[in-house]
Coordinates of C-alpha atoms in Angstrom, one line a residue:
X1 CA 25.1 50.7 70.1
X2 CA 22.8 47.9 71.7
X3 CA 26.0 46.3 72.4
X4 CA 27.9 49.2 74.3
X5 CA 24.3 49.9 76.1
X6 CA 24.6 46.0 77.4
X7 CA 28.3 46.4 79.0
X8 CA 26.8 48.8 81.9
X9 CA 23.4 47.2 82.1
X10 CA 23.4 46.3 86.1
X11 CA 26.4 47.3 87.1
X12 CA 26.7 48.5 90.3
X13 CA 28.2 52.0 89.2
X14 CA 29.2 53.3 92.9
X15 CA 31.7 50.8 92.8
X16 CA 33.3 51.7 89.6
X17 CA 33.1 55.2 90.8
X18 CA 35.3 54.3 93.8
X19 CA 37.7 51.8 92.0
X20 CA 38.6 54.5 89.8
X21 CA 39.3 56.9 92.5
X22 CA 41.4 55.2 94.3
X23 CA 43.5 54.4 90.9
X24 CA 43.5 57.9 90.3
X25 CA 45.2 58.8 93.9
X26 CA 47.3 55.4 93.3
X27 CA 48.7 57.2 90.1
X28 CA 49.4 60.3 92.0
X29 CA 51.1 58.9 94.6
X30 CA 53.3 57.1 92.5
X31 CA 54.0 60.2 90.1
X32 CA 54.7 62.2 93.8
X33 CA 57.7 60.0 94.6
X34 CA 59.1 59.1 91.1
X35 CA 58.6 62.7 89.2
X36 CA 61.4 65.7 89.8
X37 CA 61.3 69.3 88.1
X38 CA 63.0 69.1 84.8
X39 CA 61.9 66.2 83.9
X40 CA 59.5 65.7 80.8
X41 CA 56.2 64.2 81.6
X42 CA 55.0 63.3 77.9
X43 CA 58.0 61.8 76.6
X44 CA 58.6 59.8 80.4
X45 CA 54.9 58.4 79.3
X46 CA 55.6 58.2 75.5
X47 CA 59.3 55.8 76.6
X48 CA 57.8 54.0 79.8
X49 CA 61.1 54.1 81.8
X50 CA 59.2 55.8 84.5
X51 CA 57.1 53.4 87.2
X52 CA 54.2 55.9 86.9
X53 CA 54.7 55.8 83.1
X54 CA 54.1 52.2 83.3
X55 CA 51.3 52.6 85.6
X56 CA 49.5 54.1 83.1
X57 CA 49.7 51.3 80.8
X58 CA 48.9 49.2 83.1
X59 CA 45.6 50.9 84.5
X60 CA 44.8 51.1 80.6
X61 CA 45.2 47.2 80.1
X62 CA 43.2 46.9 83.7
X63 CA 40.4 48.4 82.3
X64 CA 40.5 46.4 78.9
X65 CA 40.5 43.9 81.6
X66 CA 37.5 44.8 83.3
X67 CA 35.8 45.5 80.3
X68 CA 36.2 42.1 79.0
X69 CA 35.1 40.6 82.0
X70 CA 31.4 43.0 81.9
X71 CA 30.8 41.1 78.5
X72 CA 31.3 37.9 79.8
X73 CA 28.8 35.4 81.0
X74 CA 28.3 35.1 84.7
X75 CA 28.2 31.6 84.0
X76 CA 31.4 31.5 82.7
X77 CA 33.2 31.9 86.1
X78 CA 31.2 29.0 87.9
X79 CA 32.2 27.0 85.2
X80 CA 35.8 26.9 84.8
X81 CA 36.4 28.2 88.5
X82 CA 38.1 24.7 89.5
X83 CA 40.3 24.6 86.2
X84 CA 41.7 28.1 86.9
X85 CA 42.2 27.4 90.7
X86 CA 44.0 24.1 89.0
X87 CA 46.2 26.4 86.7
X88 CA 46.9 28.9 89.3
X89 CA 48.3 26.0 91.1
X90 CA 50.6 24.5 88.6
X91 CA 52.1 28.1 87.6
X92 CA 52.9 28.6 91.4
X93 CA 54.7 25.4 91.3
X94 CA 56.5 26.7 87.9
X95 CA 57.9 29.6 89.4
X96 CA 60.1 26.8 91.6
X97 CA 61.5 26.0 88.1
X98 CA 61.5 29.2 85.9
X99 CA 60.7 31.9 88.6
X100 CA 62.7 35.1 88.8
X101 CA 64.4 36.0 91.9
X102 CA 63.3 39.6 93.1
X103 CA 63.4 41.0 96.1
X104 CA 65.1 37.5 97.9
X105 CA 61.5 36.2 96.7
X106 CA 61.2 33.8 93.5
X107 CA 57.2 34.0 93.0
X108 CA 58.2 35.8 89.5
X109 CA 57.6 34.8 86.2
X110 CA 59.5 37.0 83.7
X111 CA 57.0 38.4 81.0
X112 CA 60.1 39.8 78.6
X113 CA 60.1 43.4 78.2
X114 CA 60.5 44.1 82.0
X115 CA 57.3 43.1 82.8
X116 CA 56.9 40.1 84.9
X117 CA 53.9 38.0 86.7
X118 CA 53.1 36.7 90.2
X119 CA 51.4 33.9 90.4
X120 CA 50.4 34.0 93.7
X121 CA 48.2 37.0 93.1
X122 CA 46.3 35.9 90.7
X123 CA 45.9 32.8 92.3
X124 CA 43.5 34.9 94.9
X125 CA 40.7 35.3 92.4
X126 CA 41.2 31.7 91.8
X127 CA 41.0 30.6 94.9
X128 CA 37.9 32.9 95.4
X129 CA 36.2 31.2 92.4
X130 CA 37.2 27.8 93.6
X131 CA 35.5 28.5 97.1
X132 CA 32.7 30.0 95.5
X133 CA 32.0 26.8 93.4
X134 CA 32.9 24.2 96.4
X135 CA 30.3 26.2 99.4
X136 CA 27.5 26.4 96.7
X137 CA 27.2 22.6 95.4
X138 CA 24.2 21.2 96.6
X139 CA 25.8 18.1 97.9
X140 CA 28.6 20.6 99.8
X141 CA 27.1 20.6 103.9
X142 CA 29.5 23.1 105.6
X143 CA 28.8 21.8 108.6
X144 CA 30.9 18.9 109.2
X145 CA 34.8 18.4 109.4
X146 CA 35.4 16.8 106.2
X147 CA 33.6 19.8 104.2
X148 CA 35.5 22.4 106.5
X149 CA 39.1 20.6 105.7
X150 CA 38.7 20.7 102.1
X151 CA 37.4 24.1 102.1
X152 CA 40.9 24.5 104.3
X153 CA 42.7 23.0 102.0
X154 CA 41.7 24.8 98.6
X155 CA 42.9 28.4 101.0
X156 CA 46.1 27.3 102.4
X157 CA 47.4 25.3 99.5
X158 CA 48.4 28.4 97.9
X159 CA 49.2 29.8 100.8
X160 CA 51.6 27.1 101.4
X161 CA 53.1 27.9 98.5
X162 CA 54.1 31.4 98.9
X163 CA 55.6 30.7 102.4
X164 CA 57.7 28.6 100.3
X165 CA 58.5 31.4 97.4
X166 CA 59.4 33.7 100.9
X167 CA 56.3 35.7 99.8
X168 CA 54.5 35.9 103.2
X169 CA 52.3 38.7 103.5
X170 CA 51.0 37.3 100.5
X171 CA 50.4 34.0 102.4
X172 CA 48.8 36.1 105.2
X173 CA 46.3 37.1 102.7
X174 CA 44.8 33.9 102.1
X175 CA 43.7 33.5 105.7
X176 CA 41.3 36.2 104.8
X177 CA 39.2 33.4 103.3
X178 CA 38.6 32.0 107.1
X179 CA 36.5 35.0 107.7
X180 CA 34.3 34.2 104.5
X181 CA 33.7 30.5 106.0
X182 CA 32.9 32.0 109.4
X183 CA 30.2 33.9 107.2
X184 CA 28.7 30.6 105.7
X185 CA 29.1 28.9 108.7
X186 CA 32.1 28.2 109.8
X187 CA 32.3 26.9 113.9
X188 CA 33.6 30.5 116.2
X189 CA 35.9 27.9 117.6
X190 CA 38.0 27.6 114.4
X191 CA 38.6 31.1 115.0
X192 CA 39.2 31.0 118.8
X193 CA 42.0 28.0 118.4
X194 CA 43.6 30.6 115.8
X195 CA 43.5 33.5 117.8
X196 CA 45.1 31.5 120.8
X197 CA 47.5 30.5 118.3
X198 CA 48.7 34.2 117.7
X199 CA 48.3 35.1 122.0
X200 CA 51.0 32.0 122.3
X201 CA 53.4 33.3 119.2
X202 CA 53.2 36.7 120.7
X203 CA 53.7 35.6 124.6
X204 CA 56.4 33.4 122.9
X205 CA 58.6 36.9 122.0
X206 CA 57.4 38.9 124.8
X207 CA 57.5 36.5 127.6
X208 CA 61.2 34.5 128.7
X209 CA 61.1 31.0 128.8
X210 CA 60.5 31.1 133.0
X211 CA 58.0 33.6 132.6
X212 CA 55.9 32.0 130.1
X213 CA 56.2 28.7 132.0
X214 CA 55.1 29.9 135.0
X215 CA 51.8 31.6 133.6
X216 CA 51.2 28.8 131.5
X217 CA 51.2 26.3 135.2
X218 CA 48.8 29.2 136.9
X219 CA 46.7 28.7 133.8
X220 CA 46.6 24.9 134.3
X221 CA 45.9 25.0 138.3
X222 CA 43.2 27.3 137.9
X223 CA 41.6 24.9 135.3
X224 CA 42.7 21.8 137.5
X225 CA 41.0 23.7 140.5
X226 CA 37.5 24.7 138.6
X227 CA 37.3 21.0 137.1
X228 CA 39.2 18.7 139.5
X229 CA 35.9 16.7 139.9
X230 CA 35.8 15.4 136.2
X231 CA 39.6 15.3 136.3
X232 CA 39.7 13.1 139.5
X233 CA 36.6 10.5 137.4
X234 CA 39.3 10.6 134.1
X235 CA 42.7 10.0 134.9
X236 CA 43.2 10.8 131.1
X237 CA 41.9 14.4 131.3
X238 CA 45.1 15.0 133.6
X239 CA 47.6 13.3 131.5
X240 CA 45.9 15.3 128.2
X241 CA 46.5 18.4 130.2
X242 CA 50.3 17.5 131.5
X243 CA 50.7 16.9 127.5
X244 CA 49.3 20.1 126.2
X245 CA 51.5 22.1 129.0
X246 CA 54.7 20.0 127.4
X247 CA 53.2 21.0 124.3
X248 CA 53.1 24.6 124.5
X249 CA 56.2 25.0 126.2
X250 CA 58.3 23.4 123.8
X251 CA 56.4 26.1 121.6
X252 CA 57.9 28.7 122.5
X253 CA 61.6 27.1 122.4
X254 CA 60.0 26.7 118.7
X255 CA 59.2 29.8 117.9
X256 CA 62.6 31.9 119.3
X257 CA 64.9 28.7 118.3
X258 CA 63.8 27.7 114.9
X259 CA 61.4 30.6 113.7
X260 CA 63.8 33.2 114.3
X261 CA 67.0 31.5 113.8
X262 CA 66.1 28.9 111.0
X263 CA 62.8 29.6 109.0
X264 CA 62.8 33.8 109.2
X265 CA 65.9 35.9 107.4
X266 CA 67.5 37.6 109.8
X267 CA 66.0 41.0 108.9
X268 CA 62.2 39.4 108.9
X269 CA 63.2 38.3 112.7
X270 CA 64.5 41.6 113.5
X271 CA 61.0 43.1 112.2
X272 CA 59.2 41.5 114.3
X273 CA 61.2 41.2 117.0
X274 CA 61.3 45.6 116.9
X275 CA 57.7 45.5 117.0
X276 CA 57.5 44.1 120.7
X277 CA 60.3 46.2 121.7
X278 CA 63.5 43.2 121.5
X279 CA 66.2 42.9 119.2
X280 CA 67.2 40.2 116.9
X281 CA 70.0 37.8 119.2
X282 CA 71.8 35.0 116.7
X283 CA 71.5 31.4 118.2
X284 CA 72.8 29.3 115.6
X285 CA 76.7 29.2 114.7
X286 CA 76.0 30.1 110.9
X287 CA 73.9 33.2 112.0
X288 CA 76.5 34.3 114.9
X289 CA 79.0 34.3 112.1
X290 CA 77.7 36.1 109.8
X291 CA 76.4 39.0 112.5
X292 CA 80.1 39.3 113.8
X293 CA 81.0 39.5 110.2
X294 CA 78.7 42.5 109.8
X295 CA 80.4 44.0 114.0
X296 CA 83.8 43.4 112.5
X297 CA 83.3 45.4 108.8
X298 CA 81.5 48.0 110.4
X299 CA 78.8 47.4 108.1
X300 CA 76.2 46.3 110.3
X301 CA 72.9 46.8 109.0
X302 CA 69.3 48.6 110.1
X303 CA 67.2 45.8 109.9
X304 CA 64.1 48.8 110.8
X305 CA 65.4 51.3 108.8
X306 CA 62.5 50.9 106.1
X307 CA 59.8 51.7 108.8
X308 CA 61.8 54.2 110.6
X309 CA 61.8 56.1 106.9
X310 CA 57.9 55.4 106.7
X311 CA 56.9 56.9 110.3
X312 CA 59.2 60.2 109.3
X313 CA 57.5 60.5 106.2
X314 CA 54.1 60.3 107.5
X315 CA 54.8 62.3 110.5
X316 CA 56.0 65.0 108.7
X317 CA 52.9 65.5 107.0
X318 CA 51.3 66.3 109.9
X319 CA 47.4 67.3 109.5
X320 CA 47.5 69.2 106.3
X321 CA 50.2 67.7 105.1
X322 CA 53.3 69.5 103.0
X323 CA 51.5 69.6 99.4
X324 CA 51.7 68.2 96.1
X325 CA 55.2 67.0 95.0
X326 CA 57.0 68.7 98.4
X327 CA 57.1 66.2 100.3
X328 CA 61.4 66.2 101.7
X329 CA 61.0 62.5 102.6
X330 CA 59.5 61.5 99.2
X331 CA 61.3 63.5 96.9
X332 CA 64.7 62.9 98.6
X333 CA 64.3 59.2 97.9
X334 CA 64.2 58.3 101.9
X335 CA 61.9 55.4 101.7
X336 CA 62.6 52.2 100.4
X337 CA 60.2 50.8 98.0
X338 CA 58.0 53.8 97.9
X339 CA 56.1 53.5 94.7
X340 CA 54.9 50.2 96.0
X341 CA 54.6 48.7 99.4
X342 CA 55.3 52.1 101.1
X343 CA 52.9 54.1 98.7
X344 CA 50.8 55.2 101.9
X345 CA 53.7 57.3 102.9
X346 CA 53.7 59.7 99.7
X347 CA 49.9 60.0 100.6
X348 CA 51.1 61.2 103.9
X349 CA 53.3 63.6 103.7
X350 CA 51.9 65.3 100.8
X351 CA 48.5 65.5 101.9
X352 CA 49.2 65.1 105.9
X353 CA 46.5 63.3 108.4
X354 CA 43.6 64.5 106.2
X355 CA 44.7 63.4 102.7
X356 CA 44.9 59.6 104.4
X357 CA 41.3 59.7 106.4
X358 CA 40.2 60.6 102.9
X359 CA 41.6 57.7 101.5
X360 CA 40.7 55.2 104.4
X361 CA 37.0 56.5 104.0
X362 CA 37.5 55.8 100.0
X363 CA 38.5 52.2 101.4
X364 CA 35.7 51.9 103.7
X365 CA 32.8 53.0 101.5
X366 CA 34.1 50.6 98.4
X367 CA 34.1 47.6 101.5
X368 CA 30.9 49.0 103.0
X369 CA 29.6 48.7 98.7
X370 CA 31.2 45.1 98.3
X371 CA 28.9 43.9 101.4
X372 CA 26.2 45.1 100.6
X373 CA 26.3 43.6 97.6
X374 CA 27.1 40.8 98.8
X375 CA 24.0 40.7 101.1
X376 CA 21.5 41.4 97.9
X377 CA 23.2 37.7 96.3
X378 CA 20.6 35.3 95.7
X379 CA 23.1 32.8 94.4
X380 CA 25.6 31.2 97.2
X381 CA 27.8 31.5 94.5
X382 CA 27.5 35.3 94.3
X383 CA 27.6 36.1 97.5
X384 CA 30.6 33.7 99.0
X385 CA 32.9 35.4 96.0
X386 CA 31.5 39.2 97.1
X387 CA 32.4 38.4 100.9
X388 CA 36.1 36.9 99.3
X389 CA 36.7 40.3 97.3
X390 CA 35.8 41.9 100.7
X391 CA 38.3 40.0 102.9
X392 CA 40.9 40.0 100.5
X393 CA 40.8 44.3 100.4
X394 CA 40.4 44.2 104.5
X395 CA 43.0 42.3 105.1
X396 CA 45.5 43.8 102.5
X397 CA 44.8 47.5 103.7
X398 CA 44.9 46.4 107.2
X399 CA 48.4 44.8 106.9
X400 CA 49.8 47.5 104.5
X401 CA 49.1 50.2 106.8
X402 CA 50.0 48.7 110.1
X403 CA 53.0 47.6 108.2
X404 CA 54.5 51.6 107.2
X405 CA 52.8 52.7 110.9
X406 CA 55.1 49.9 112.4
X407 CA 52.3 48.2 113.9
X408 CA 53.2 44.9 111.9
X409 CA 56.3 43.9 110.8
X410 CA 57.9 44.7 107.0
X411 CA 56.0 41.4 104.9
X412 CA 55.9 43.0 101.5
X413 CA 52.4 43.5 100.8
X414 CA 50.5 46.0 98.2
X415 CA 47.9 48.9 99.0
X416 CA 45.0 47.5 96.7
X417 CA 44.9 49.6 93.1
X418 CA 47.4 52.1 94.7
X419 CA 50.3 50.1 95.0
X420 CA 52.8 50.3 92.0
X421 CA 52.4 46.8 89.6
X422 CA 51.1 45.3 87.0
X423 CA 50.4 41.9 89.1
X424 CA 48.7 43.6 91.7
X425 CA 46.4 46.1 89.8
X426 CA 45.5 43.5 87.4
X427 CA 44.4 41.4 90.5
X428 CA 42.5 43.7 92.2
X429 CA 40.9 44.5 88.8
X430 CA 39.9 41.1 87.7
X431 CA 38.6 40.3 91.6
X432 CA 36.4 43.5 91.5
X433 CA 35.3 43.1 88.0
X434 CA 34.1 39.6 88.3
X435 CA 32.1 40.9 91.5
X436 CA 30.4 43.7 89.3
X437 CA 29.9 41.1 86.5
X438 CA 28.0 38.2 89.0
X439 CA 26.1 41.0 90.5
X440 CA 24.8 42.4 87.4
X441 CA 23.5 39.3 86.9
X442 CA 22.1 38.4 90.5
X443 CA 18.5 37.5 89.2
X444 CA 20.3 34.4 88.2
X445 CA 21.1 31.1 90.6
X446 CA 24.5 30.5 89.7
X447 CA 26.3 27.3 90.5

């Protein structure tokens, strides 16, 4: 009895409250698209050939999860949070060797039984932990460049590595950790030179070549004009700027040349391109081939036909939405990948414009919870791992939304603890859980 009383001793029950809702509508959603009159819902549990069958399990071993992680020692986590950032490493490297393809994407690792695990996710809550540990060290000052580089480094090693499994909304995700720096300390101009990184890639599809150049030279007169007097002292400040201009042009040949035509697949390209209105034009000769392959078969395929599906579902729901398993778009199968990174259309059309401000406002009172724990941290620790869970859910419900809204290209990114997956709810679980656990014990200076 003393030992049950101890698992709930200081923790934050609000947020367990709110993770459990949204599994509970993440379950419903995924029953919505998968389930179909006539069929048996004990013995589709009792056989587990059903995803929301095998939801279930998983939320069951999710809370085992999180249960185990309550009677844990807080200093447990500061302890080995470099070894598991290490081993989350090494199994995203192994997935290069053993990894199962799915998707076009080999960040798998085939579990046997149909279950299989992606490394990259958990490596999120390792790479959490391992921030954690680096920005609280006593000898750690985060306020010169070789503290912010290897802080860099620990977030975009992994995220290195899913560009490389082709899993990048995942590698999106860990730039989520820049806001957490910014947070302990981090210079604004860090995330100024990024934000002028994402005004170039965007003027790069949106503007031509001439166009681009020509705004680019009226940006560099009118810097000439307000600083000639420096420029006319220092030769070099001229020459830096001709550079830069070279620079920047021969960015944008980048980014429609090799981008489009070399790094993206042609149906990431023709995302993105749809977003800003353009369509996806072959350069290269292998590429050209293989679209006038597609012309000539008469096979040629809707690169957008995945978020044209998701914008009918959810408009169809309109404010009300069309009820609980009537949803046309959701039961007639419509949407690609429903039960997972489209799971915010079933919302949508079954419970229309009301059903999902009731989920964002679930989203924003757990984030609004998170921060303020956050904020009550006395340990560095604590509080850099709180704000890391925080960023993590922002930036995933951000980018899964826009995503089925067609405000940001198709990446293949979950809704957190909706989404159907073991990998992901397991994630989300152990991230949260760890929080709970650290702040229970936030009378403690943790290292």
């Amino acid at each position: 009895m003393e030992k049950q009383a101890s698992i709930g001793k200081g923790v934050d029950a609000t947020t367990v409250l709110l993770y459990y809702a949204l599994v509970l509508v993440g379950f419903i959603a995924i029953f919505s698209v998968e389930f179909r009159m006539g069929d048996s819902f004990v013995q589709s549990l009792l056989e587990l050939k059903k995803n929301y069958s095998r939801q279930v399990l998983f939320i069951g071993i999710s809370s085992l999860v999180g249960v185990f992680i309550l009677l844990t020692d807080s200093k447990f986590f500061t302890t080995i949070a470099n070894l598991l950032y290490m081993a989350g490493i090494l199994l995203m490297l192994l997935t290069f060797v053993i990894g199962k393809d799915i998707s076009g994407s080999k960040s798998w690792i085939a579990l046997g039984g149909g279950f299989n695990l992606q490394p990259a996710e958990l490596c999120k809550v390792f790479t959490a932990l391992a921030l954690a540990k680096y920005l609280s060290r006593q000898e750690t000052e985060f306020n010169n460049l070789r503290s912010h580089l290897i802080a860099f480094a620990l977030t975009l090693g992994p995220a290195l590595l899913s560009i490389a499994q082709k899993e990048t909304g995942l590698a999106l995700v860990y730039f989520s950790f820049f806001l957490v720096m910014y947070r302990e300390g981090l210079p604004a101009m860090y995330l100024i030179v990024g934000f002028s990184f994402v005004v170039l890639f965007i003027s790069s599809i949106v503007l031509s070549f001439m166009v681009y150049a020509i705004a680019l030279g009226i940006i560099a007169l009118i810097i000439i004009y307000y600083f000639w007097r420096p420029i006319k002292r220092n030769l070099f400040l001229l020459l830096a700027m001709i550079i830069i201009y070279l620079v920047l042009l021969g960015f944008h040949m980048f980014v429609n040349i090799v981008v489009f035509d070399k790094i993206m697949k042609p149906y990431q390209a023709a995302r993105v391109l749809n977003m800003f209105g353009k369509s996806y034009i072959p350069r290269s000769a292998e590429r050209i081939a293989q679209f006038e392959k597609e012309q000539a078969s008469g096979k040629k395929r809707d690169y957008t036909y995945n978020v044209k599906q998701s914008k009918i579902a959810i408009g169809s729901g309109g404010l009300a939405g069309k009820g609980f398993l009537k949803g046309v778009t959701t039961q007639g199968d419509f949407v690609p990948e429903q039960h997972t990174d489209f799971i915010f259309t079933a919302i949508a059309e079954s419970f229309g414009f009301w059903g999902s401000a009731l989920l964002l406002g679930l989203y924003f009172f757990l984030l609004y919870r998170i921060i303020t724990l956050a904020e009550r941290q006395r340990s560095t620790f604590s509080r850099v791992y709180c704000y890391s869970v925080a960023a993590i859910l922002l930036f995933h419900v951000m980018i899964n939304i826009s995503m089925t809204i067609g405000l940001m290209p198709v990446i293949g990114i979950t809704l957190p603890l909706l989404s159907y997956g073991g990998s992901s709810l397991v994630t989300f679980t152990i991230l949260i859980f760890i929080m709970l656990r650290l702040d229970a014990d936030r009378s403690m200076v943790l290292r």
